[in-house]
mmCIF file of C-alpha atoms in Angstrom:
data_model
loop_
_atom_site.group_PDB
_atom_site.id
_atom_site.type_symbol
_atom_site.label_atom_id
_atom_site.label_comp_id
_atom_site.label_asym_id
_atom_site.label_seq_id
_atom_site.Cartn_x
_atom_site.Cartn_y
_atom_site.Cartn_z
ATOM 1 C CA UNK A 1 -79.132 4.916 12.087
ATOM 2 C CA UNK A 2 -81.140 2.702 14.484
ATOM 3 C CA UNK A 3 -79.603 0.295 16.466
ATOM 4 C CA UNK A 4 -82.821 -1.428 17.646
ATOM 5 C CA UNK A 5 -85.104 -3.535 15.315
ATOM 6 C CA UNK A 6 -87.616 -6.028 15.241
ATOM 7 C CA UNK A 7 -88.167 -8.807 12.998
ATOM 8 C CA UNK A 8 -92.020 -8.843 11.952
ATOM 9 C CA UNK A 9 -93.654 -5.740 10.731
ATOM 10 C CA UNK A 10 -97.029 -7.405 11.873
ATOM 11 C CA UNK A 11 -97.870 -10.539 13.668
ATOM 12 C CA UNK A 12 -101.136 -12.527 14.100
ATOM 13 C CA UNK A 13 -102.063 -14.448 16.579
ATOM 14 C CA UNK A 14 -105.281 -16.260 17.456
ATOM 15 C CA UNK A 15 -107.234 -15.211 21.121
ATOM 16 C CA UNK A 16 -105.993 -17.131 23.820
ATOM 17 C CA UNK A 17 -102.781 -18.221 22.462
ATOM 18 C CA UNK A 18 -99.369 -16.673 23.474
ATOM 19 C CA UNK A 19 -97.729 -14.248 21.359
ATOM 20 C CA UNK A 20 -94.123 -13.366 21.187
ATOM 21 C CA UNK A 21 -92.593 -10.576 19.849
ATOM 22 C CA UNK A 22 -89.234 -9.953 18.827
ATOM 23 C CA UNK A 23 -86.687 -6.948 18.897
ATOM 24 C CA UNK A 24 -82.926 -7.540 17.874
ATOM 25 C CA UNK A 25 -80.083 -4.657 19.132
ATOM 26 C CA UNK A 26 -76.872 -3.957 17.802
ATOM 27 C CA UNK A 27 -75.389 -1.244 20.472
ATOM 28 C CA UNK A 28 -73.535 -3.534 23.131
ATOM 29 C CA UNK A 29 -73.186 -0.572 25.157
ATOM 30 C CA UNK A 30 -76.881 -0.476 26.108
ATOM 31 C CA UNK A 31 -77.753 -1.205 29.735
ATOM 32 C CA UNK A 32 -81.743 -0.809 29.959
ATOM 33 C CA UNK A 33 -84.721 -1.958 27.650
ATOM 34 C CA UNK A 34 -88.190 -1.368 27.503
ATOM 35 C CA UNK A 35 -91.236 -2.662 25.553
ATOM 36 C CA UNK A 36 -94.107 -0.262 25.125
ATOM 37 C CA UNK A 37 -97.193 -0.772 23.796
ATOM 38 C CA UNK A 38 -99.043 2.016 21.276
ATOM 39 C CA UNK A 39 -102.878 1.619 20.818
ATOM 40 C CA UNK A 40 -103.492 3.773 17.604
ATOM 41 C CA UNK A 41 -103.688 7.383 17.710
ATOM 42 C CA UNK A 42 -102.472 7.245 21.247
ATOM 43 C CA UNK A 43 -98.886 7.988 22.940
ATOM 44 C CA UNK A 44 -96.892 4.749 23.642
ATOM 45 C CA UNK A 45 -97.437 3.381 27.099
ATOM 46 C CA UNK A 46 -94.975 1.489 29.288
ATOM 47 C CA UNK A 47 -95.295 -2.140 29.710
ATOM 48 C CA UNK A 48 -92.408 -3.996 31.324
ATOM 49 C CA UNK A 49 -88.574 -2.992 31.406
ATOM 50 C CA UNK A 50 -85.460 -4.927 31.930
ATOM 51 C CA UNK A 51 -81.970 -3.753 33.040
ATOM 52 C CA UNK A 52 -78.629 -5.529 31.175
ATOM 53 C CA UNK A 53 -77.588 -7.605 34.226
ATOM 54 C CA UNK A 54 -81.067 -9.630 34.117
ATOM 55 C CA UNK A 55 -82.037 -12.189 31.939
ATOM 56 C CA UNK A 56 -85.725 -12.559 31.961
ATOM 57 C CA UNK A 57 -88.531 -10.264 33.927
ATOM 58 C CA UNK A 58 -91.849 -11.267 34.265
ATOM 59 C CA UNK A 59 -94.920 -8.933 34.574
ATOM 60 C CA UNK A 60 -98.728 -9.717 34.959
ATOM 61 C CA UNK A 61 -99.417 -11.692 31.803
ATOM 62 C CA UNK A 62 -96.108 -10.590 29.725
ATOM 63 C CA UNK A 63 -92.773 -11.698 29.759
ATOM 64 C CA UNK A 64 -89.414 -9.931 28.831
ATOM 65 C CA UNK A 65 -86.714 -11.911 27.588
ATOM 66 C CA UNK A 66 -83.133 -10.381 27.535
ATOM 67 C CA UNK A 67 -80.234 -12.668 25.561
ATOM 68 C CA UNK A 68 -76.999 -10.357 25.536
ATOM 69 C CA UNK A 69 -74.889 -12.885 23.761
ATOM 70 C CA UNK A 70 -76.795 -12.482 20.581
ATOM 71 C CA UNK A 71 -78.037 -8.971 21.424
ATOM 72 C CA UNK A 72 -82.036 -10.107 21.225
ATOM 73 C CA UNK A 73 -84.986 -9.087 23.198
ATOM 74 C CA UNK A 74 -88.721 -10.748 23.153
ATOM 75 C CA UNK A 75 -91.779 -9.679 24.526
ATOM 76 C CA UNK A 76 -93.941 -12.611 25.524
ATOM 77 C CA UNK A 77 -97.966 -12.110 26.159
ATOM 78 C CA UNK A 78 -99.549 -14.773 27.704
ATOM 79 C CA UNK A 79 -103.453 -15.629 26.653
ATOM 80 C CA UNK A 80 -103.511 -13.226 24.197
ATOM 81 C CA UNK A 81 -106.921 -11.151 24.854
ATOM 82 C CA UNK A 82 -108.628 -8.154 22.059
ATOM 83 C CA UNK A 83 -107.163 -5.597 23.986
ATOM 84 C CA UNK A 84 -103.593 -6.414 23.130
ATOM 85 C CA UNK A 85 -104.463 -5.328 20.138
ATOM 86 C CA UNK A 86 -101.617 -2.415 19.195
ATOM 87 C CA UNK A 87 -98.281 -1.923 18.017
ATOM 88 C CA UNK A 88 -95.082 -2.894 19.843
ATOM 89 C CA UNK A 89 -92.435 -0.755 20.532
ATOM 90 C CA UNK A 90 -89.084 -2.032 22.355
ATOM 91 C CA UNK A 91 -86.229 0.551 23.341
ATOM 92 C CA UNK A 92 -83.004 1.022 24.195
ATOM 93 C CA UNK A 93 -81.011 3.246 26.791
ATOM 94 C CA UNK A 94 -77.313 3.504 26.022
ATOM 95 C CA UNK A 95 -74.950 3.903 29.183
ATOM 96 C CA UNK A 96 -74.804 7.653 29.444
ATOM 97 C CA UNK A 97 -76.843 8.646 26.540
ATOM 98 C CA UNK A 98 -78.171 11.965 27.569
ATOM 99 C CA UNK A 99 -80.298 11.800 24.760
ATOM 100 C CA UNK A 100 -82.826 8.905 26.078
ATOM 101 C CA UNK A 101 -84.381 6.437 24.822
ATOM 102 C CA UNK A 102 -84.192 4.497 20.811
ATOM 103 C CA UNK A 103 -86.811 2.636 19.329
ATOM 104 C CA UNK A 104 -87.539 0.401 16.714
ATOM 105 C CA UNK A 105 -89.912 0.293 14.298
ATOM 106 C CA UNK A 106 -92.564 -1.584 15.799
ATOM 107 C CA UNK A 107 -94.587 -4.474 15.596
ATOM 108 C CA UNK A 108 -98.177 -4.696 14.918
ATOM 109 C CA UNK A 109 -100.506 -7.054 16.507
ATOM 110 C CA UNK A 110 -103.198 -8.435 15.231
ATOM 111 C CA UNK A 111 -105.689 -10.591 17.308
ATOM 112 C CA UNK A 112 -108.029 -13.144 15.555
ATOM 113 C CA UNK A 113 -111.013 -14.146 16.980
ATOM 114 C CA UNK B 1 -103.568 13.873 38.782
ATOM 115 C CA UNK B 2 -100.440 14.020 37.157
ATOM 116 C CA UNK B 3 -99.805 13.803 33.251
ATOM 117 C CA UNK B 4 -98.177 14.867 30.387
ATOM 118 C CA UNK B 5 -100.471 17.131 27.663
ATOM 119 C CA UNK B 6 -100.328 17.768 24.230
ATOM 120 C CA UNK B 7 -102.353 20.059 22.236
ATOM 121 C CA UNK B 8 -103.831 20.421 19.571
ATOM 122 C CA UNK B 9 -105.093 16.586 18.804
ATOM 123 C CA UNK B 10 -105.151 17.632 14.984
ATOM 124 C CA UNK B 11 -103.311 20.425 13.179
ATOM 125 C CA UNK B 12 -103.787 21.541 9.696
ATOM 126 C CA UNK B 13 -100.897 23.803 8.255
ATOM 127 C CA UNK B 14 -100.806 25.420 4.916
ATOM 128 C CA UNK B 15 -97.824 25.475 2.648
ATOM 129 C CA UNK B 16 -95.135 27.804 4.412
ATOM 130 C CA UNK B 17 -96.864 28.485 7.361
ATOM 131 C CA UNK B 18 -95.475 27.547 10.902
ATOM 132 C CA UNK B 19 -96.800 26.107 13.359
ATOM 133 C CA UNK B 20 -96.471 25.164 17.263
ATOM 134 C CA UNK B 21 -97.726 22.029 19.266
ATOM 135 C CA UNK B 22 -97.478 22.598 22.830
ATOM 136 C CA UNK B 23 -96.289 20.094 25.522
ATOM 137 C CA UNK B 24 -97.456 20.524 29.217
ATOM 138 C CA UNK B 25 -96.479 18.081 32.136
ATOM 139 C CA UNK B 26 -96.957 18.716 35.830
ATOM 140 C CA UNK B 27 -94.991 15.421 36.793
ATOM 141 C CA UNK B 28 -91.901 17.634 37.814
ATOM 142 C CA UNK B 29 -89.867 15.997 35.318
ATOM 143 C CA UNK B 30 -86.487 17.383 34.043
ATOM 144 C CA UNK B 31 -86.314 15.818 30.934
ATOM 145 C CA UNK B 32 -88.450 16.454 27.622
ATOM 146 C CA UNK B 33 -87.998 14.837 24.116
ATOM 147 C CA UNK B 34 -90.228 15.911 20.784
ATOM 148 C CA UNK B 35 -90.292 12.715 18.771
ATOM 149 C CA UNK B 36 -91.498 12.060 15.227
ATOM 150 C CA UNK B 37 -93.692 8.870 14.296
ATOM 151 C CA UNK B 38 -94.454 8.156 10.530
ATOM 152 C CA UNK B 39 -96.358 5.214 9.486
ATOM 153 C CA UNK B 40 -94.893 1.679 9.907
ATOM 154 C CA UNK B 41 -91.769 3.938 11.406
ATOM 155 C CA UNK B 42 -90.420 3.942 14.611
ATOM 156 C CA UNK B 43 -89.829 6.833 16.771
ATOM 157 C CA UNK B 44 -87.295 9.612 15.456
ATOM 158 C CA UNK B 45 -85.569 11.999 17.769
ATOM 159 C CA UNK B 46 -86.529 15.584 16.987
ATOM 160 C CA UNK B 47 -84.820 17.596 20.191
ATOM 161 C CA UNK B 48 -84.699 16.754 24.082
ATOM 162 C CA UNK B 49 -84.055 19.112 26.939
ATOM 163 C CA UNK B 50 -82.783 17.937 30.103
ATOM 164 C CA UNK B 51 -82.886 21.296 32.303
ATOM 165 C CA UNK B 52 -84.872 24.655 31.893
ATOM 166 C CA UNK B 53 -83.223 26.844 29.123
ATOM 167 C CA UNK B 54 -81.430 24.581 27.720
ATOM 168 C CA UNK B 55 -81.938 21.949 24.821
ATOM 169 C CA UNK B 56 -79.997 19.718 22.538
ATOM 170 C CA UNK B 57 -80.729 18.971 18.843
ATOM 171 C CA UNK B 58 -82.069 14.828 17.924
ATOM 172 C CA UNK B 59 -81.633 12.758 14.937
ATOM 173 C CA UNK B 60 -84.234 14.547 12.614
ATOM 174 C CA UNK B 61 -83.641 18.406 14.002
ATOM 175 C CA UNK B 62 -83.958 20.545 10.513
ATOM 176 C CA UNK B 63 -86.936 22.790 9.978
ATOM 177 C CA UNK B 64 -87.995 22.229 13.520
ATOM 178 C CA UNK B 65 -87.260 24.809 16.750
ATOM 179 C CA UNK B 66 -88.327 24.693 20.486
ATOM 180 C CA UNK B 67 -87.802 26.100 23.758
ATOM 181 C CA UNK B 68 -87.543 25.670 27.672
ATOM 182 C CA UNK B 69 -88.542 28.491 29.013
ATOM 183 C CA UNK B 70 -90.171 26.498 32.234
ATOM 184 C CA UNK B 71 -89.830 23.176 33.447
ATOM 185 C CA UNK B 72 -93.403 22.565 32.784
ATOM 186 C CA UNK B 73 -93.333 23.598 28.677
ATOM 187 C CA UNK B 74 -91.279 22.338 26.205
ATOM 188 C CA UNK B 75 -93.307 23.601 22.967
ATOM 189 C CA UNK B 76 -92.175 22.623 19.487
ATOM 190 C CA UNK B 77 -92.385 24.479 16.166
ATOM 191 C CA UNK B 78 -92.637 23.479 12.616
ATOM 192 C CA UNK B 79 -91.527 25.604 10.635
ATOM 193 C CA UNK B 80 -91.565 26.415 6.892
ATOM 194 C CA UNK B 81 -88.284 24.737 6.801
ATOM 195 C CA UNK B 82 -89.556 21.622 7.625
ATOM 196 C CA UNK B 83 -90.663 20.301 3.542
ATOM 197 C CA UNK B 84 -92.162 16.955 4.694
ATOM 198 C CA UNK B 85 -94.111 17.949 8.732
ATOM 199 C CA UNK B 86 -96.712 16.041 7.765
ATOM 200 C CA UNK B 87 -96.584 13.041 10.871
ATOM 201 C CA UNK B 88 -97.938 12.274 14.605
ATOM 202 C CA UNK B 89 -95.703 13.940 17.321
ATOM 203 C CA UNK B 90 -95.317 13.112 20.671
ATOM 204 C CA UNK B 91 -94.140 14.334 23.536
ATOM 205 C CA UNK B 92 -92.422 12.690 26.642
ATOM 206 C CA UNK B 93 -90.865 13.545 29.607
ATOM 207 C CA UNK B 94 -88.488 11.464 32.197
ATOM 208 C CA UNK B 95 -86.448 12.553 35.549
ATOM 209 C CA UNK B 96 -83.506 13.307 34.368
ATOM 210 C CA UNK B 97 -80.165 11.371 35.191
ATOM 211 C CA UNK B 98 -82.253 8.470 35.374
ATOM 212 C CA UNK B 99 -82.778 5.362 33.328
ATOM 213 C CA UNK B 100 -86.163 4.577 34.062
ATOM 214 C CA UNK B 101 -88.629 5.239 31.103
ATOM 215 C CA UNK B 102 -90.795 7.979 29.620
ATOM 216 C CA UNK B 103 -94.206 9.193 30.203
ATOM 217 C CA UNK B 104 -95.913 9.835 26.604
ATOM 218 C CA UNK B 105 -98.515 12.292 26.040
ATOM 219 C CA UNK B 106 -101.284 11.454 23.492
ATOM 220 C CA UNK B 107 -99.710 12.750 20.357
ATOM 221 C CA UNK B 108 -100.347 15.840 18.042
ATOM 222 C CA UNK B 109 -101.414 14.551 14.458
ATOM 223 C CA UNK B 110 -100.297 17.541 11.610
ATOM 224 C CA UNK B 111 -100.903 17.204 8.682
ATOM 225 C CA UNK B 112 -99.785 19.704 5.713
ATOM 226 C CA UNK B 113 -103.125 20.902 3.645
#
């Protein structure tokens, strides 16, 4: 089975605000995480990563949040614009897991004018 | 410049036929995965390959078959076996022994007429 999830199927948000997207893990033995984003009927597309022995990672405009104790990881996107329209994907890379990367199921967001 | 291709964009197959989307990438990657997307689903494993001529099955393997003939291919094909291929499939590749993350292509979308 999966062992990375997120909370909200779909999450709206109004422009301009911040949005923040969650993904919850259950496989302690992962060491690397990554949030991509999936515009639709397009591949995925990298956005910001994060390695176990960090806690937060900041990119232009988005935010990774890594809290090992509770095994939870958030995407934050500041001034949400019409473009970050798409679904969220994050991932997981177990220590020597030759067979890459797990995702969860996504979250979609919506941006309202 | 450098990318990862997948063609066709859409693929019709008829009951019983198979069929085979083809994966291209000139980044001089070792790795290649096939995954599976269904709607409001994450990504499923299908197969990966982390060196030419050799490949390893995923989660969701049955009714599906590929190959590594060259570093640059990594085709997969549907096959009759396969009773629900309707999905979007994507392609990725990494450098293998690494954790950073995948390069996607832009999905094949088949759908069973």
């Amino acid at each position: 089975g999966e062992s990375v999830g997120l909370h909200l199927p779909t999450l709206s948000v109004q422009e301009g605000d911040n949005s923040i997207i969650n993904c919850a893990y259950s496989n302690s033995a992962s060491d690397y995480f990554i949030w991509y984003k999936q515009e639709s009927g397009k591949g995925p597309q990298f956005i910001i990563d994060i390695r176990s022995n960090m806690d937060k990672r900041q990119g232009q405009r988005v935010t990774v949040l890594l809290n090992k104790t509770v095994k939870h990881l958030s995407l934050q996107i500041a001034a949400t614009q019409p473009g970050d329209s798409a679904v969220y994907f994050c991932a997981e890379n177990r220590i020597g897991g030759a067979d890459g990367l797990t995702f969860g199921k996504g979250t979609h967001l919506i941006i309202q004018p | 410049d450098g990318g990862i291709t997948q063609s066709p964009k859409y693929l019709f197959r008829k009951e019983g036929q198979n069929v085979t989307l083809s994966c291209e990438q000139n980044l001089n990657h070792d790795a290649m995965y096939w995954y599976r997307q269904d709607p409001g689903q994450g990504l499923r494993l299908i197969y990966y390959s982390q060196i030419v001529n050799d490949f390893q099955k995923g989660d969701i393997a049955e009714g599906y078959s590929v190959s590594r003939e060259k570093k640059e291919s990594f085709p997969l094909t549907v096959t009759s076996a396969q009773k629900n291929p309707t999905a979007f499939y994507l392609c990725a590749s990494s450098m293998a022994g690494t954790v950073r993350g995948y390069t996607f292509g832009s999905g094949t979308r088949l759908t069973v007429v």
